[in-house]
Coordinates of C-alpha atoms and ligand atoms in Angstrom, one line a residue:
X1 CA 28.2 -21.4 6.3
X2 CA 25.9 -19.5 8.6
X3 CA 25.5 -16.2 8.6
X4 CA 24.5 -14.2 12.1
X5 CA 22.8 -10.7 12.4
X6 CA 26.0 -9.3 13.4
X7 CA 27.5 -10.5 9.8
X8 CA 24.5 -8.9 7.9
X9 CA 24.6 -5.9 9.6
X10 CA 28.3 -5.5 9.0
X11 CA 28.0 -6.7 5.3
X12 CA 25.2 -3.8 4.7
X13 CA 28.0 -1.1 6.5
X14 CA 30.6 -2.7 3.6
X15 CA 27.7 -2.4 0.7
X16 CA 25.0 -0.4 0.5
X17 CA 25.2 3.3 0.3
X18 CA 26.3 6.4 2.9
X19 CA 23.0 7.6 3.4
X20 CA 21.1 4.1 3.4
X21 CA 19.3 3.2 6.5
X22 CA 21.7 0.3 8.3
X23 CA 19.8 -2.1 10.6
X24 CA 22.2 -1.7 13.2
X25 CA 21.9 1.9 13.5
X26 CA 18.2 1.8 13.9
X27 CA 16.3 3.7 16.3
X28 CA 14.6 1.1 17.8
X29 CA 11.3 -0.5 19.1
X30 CA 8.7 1.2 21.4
X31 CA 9.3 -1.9 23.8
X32 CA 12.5 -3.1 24.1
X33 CA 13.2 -6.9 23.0
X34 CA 16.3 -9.1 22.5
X35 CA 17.5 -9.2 19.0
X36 CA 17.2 -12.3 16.7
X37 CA 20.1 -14.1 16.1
X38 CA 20.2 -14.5 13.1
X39 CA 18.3 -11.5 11.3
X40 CA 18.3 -7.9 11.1
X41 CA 15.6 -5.8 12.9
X42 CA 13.9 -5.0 9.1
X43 CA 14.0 -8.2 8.2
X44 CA 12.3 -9.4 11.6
X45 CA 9.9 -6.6 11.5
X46 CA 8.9 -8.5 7.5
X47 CA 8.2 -11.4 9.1
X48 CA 5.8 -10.1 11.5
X49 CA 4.0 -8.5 8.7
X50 CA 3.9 -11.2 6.7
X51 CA 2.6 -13.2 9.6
X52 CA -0.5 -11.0 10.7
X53 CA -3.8 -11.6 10.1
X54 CA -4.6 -8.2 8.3
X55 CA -1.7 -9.5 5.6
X56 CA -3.3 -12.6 4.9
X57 CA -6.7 -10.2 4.2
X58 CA -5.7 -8.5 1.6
X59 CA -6.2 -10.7 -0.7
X60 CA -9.7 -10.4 -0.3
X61 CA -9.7 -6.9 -0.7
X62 CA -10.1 -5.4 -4.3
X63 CA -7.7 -3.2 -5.4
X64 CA -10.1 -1.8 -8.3
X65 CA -12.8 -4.4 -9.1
X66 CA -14.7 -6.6 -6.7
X67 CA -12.4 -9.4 -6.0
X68 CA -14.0 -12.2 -7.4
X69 CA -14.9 -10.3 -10.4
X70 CA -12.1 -12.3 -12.1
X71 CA -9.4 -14.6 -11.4
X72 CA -6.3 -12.5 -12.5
X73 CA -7.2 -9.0 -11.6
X74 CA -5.1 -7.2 -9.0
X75 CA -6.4 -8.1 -5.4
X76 CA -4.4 -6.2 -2.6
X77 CA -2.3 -8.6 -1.9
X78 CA -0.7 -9.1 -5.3
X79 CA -0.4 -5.3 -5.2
X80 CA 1.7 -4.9 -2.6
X81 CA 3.7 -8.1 -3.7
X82 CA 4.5 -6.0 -7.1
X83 CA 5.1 -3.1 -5.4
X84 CA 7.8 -4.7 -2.2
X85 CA 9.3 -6.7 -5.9
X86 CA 9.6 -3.2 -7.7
X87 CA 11.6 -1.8 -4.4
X88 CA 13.6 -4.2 -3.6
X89 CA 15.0 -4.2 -7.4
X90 CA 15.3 -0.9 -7.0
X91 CA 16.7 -0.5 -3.6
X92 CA 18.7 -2.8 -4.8
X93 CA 20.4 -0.5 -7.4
X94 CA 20.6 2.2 -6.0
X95 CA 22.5 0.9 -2.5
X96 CA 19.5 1.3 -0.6
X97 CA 18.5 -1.3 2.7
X98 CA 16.2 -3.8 0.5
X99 CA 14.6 -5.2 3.6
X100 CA 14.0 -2.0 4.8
X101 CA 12.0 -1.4 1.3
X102 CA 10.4 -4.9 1.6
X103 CA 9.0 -4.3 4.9
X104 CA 7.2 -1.2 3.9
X105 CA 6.1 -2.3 0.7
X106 CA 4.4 -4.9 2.3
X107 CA 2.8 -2.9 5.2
X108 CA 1.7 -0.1 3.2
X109 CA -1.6 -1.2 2.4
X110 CA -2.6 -3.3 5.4
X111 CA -5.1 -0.4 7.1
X112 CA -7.3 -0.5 3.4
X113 CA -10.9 -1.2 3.4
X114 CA -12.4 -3.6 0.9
X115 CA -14.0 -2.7 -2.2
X116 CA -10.8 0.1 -3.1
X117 CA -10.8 3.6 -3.4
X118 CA -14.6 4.0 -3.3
X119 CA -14.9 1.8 -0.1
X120 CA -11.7 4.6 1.8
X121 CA -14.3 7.1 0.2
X122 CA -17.7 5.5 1.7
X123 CA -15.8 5.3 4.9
X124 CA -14.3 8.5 5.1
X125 CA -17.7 10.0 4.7
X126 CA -19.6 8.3 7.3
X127 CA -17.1 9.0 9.8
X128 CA -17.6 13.1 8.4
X129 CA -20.6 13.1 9.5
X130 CA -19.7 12.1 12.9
X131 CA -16.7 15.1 12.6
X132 CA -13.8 12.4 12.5
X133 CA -12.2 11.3 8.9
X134 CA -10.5 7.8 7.5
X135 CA -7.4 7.3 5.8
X136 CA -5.7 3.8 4.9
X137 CA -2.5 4.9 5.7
X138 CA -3.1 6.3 9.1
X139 CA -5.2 2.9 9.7
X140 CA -2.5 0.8 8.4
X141 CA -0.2 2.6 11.3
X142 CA -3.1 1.8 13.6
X143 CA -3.1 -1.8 12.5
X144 CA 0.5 -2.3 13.0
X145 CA 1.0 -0.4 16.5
X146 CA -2.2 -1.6 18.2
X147 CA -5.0 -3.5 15.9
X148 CA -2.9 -6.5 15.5
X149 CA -2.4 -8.6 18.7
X150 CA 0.8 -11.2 18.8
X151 CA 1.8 -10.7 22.1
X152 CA 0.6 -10.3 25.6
X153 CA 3.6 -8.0 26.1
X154 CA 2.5 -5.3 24.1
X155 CA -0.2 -4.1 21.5
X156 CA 0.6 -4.0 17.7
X157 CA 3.4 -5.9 15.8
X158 CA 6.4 -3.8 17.8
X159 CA 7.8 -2.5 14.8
X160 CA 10.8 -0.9 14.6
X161 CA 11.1 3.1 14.1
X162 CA 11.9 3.1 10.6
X163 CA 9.4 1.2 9.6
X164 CA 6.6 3.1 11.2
X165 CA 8.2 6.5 10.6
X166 CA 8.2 5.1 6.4
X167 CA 4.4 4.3 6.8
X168 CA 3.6 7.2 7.6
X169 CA 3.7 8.3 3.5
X170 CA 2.4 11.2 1.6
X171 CA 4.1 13.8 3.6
X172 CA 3.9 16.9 2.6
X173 CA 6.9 19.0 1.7
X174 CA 8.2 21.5 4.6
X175 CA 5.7 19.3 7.1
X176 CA 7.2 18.0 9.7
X177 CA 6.8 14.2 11.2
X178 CA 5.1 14.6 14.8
X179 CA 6.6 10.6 15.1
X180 CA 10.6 11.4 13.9
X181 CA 11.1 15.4 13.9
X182 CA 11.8 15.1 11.0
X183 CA 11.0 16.3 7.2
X184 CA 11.3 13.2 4.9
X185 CA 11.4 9.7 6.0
X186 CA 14.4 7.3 4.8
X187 CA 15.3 6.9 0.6
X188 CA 13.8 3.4 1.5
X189 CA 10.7 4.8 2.3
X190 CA 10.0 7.3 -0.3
X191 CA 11.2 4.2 -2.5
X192 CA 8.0 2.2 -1.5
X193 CA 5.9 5.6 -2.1
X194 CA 7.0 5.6 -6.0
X195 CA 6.9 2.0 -6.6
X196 CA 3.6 2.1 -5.2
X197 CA 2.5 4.5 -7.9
X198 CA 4.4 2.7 -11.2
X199 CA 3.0 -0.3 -9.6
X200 CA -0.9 0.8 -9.7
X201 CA -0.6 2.4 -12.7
X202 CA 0.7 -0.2 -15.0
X203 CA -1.3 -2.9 -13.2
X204 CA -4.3 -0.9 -13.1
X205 CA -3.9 -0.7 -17.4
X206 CA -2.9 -3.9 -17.5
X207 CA -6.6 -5.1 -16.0
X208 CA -8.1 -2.2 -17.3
X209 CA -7.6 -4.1 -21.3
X210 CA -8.0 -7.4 -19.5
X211 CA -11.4 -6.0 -18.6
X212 CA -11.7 -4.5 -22.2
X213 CA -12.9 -1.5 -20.3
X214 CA -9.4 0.5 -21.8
X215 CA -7.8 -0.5 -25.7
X216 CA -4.2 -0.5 -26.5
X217 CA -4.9 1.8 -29.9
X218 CA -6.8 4.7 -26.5
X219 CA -3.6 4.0 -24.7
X220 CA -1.8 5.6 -27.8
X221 CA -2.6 8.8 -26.8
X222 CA -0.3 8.5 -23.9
X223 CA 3.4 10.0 -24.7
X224 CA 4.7 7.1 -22.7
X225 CA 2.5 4.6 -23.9
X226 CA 4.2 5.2 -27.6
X227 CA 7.8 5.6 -26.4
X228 CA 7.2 2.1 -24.6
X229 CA 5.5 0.9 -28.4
X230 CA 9.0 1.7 -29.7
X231 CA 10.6 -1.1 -27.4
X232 CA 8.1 -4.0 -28.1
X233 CA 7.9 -5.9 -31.4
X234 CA 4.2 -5.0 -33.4
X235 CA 4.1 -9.2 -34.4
X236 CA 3.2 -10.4 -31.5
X237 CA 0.0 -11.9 -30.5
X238 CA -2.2 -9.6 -28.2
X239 CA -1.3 -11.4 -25.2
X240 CA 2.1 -11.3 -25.9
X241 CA 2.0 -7.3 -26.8
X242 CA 0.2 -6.7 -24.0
X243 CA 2.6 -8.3 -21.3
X244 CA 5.7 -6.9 -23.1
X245 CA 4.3 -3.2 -23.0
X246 CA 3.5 -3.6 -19.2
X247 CA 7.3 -4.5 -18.7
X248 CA 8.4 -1.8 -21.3
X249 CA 6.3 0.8 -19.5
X250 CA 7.5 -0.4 -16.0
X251 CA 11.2 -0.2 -17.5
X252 CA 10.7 3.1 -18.3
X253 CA 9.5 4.3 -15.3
X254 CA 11.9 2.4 -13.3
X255 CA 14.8 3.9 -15.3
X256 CA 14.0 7.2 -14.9
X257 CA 12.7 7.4 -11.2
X258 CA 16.8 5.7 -10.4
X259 CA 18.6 7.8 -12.7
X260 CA 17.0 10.9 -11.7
X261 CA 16.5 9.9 -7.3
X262 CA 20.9 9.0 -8.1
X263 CA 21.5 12.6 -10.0
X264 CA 19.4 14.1 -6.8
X265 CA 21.5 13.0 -4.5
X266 CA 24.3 14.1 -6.0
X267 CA 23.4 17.1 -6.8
X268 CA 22.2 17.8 -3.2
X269 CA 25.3 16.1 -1.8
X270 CA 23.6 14.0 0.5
X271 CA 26.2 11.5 2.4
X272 CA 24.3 10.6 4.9
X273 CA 20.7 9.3 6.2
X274 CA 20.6 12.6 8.8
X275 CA 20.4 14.3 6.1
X276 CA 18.0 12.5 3.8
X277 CA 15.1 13.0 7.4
X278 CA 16.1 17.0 6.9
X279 CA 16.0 17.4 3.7
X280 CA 12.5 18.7 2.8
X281 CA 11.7 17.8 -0.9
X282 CA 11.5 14.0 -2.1
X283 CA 14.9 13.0 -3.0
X284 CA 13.3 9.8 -4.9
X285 CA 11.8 11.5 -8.0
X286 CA 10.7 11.4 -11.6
X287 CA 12.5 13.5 -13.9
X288 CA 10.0 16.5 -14.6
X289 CA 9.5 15.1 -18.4
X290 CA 8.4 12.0 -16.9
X291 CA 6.6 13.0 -13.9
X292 CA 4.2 15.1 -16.4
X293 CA 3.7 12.1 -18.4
X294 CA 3.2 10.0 -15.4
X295 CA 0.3 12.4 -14.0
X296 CA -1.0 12.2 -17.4
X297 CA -1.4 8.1 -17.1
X298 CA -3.1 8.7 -13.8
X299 CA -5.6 11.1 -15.6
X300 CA -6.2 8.7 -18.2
X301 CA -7.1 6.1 -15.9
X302 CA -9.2 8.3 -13.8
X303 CA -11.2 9.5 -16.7
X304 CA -11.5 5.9 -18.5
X305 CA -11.0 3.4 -15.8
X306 CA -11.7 4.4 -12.4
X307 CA -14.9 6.0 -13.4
X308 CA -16.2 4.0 -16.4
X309 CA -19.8 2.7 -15.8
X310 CA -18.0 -1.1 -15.9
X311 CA -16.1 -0.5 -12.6
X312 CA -18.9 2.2 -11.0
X313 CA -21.1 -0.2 -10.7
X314 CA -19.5 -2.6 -8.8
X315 CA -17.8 0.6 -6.7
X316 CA -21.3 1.7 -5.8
X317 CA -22.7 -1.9 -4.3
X318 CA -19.4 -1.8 -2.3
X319 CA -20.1 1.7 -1.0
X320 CA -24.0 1.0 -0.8
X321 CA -22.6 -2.2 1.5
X322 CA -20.6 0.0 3.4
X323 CA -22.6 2.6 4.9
X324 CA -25.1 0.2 5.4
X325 CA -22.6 -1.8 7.5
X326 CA -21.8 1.4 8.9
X327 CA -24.8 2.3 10.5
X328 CA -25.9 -1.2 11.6
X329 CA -23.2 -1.9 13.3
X330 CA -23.1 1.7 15.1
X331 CA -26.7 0.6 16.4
X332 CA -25.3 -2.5 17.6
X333 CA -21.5 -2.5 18.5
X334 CA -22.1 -5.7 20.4
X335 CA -22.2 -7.3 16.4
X336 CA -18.4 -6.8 16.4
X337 CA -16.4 -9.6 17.5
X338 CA -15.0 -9.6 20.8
X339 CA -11.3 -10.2 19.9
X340 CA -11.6 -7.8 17.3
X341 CA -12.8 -4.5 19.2
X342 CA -9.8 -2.6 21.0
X343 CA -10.8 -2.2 24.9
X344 CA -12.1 1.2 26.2
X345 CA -12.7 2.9 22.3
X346 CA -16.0 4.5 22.0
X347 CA -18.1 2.5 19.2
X348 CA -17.9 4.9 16.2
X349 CA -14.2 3.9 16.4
X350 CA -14.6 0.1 16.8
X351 CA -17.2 0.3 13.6
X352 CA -14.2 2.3 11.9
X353 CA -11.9 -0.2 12.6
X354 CA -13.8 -3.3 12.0
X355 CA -15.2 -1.8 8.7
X356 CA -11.3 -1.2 7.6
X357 CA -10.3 -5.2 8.5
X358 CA -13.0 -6.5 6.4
X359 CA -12.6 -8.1 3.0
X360 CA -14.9 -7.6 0.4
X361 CA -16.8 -10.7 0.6
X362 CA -17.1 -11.0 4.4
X363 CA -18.3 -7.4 4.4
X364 CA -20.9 -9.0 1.4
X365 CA -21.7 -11.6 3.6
X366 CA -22.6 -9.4 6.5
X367 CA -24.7 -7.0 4.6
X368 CA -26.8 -10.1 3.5
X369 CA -27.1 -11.4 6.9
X370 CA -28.1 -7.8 8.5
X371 CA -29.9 -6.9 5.5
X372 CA -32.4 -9.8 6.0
X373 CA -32.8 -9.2 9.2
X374 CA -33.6 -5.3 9.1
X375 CA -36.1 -6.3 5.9
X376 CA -37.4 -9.2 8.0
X377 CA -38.2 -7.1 10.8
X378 CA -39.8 -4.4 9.0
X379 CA -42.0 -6.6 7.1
X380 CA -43.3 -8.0 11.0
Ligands
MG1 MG1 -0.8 0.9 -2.6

């Protein structure tokens, strides 16, 4: 048995729920192309992702310590596997279009610099001070509709609408999309932006006791820490205890954010996805109980992960190497490579972008290079 596009599409009309987003209903590409014949427009536009070069980057990007800090620590790329996993399953249950998750999951953290959060930071402020800003996901839009360069037929990855228009997260309520005209973007969408969350966090405590920066008896203090302690057996080795807490914790999440996203619809009697783009709160939610104990995980991480002196210090060299980057490369734009730079930008913008591709050890690498040279010169 084969199955066409044409089967799919009808089998996701048959299965998956009113107000999911159907590939066959999408809105489109910005330029035009015959369909595949065998898969959907999501699952075509997953490929392409998986595909680019800026996928294959991340994982040489840190999500929170320098990659090759360790061999098991989150790099980007295994973050945004565990994140398209945790939508799909989800999607999954809840009727949703699991390509359509996939896709996003996967793309959503293709614009982000190396060296984390404190490289976005580093960035962001040197392009302040030049009155302009960063911000991964508006760079991973960027990366996806023009960085990226597949074709000669157009710039970008040619994504279709619903995947851009779910990139495009952290909308805020009663804001409207300048891309859709519209409020929210698709159930898959603000899937991806929760699983993202449950995804980081429990990872992020996961390394944070591989790192023995955070301890399972300071984790107590967390309400959802103990309810998950309830689940797992106290016998086990630490090892053991430790994975079988992360999976408890990530149940519990998981459970709530479905049960509570499936009451919401419900209760706002959505039926179709029209009415999911107009609606202007996030359907897909935590319960309130939970979403105060969630926030209260993020805190705790904050307070004794993000900013412990263990992770600082390699968060500092990263933004130390960035700026440094930055300016260099402002003096010289011609340092950027030529296939790289988009034609016609003014230089502050290739730097941007350049800076943004890079992973943590080519950006490393080029420090050292430039670095020797400015101190080489000075010492002339
Ligand atoms: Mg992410």
């Amino acid at each position: 048995m084969i199955l066409l596009r044409a089967d799919i599409e009808r089998r996701e009309r048959e299965t998956l729920a009113p107000y999911a987003a159907k590939s066959a209903d999408s809105r489109g590409r910005d330029f035009p192309e015959s369909e595949d014949p065998f898969r959907t427009c999501f699952q075509r536009d997953r490929d392409r992702i998986i595909h680019s070069k800026s996928f294959r980057r991340l994982k040489g990007k840190t999500q929170v310590f320098v990659a090759h800090y360790g061999d098991h620590y989150r790099s980007r790329l295994a973050h945004s596997m565990e994140v398209a996993q945790l939508s799909r399953d989800m999607a999954r249950a809840l009727g949703l279009n699991e390509d359509l998750a996939e896709t996003i999951a996967l793309a959503h953290d293709l614009g982000h610099t190396p060296f984390g959060h404190a490289g976005q930071d580093a960035l962001h402020e040197c392009m302040a001070k030049h009155g302009l800003s960063f911000e991964h996901n508006e760079q991973s839009r960027r990366v996806v509709t023009l960085l990226e360069q597949k074709k000669p037929d157009y710039p970008g990855l040619n994504l279709s609408f619903e995947v851009l228009d779910g990139m495009m997260k952290h909308r805020e309520s009663g804001e409207m999309s300048p891309l859709s005209g519209t409020f929210k973007p698709s159930l898959e969408a603000q899937l991806v932006d929760l699983s993202d969350k449950i995804a980081y966090l429990n990872h992020d405590i996961d390394d944070g006791i591989r790192a023995r920066i955070l301890s399972s008896e300071s984790l107590d203090s967390l309400a959802l820490w103990r309810q998950a302690k309830e689940t797992v057996r106290a016998d086990l080795s630490h090892s053991h205890f430790i994975s079988a807490m992360i999976s408890s914790l990530i149940t519990l999440m998981a459970k709530d954010l479905m049960s509570n996203t499936d009451r919401l619809i419900r209760e706002r009697k959505i039926t179709t996805l029209d009415q999911v783009y107009k609606t202007q709160d996030s359907l897909v939610a935590f319960s309130d109980g939970v979403a105060g104990e969630v926030r209260l995980v993020k805190r705790f991480l904050y307070d004794r992960f993000y900013t412990s002196p263990g992770v600082m210090q390699y968060n500092n060299r990263g933004q130390e190497v960035i700026r440094f980057l930055f300016d260099e490369l402002l003096k010289k734009p011609s340092l950027i490579p030529e296939n790289f730079s988009v034609r016609g930008e003014e230089a502050l913008i290739q730097v941007k972008d350049h800076i943004a591709s890079m992973t943590d050890e080519y950006a490393m690498d080029l420090y050292d290079k430039l670095h020797w040279k400015a101190f080489s010169r000075s010492e002339i």
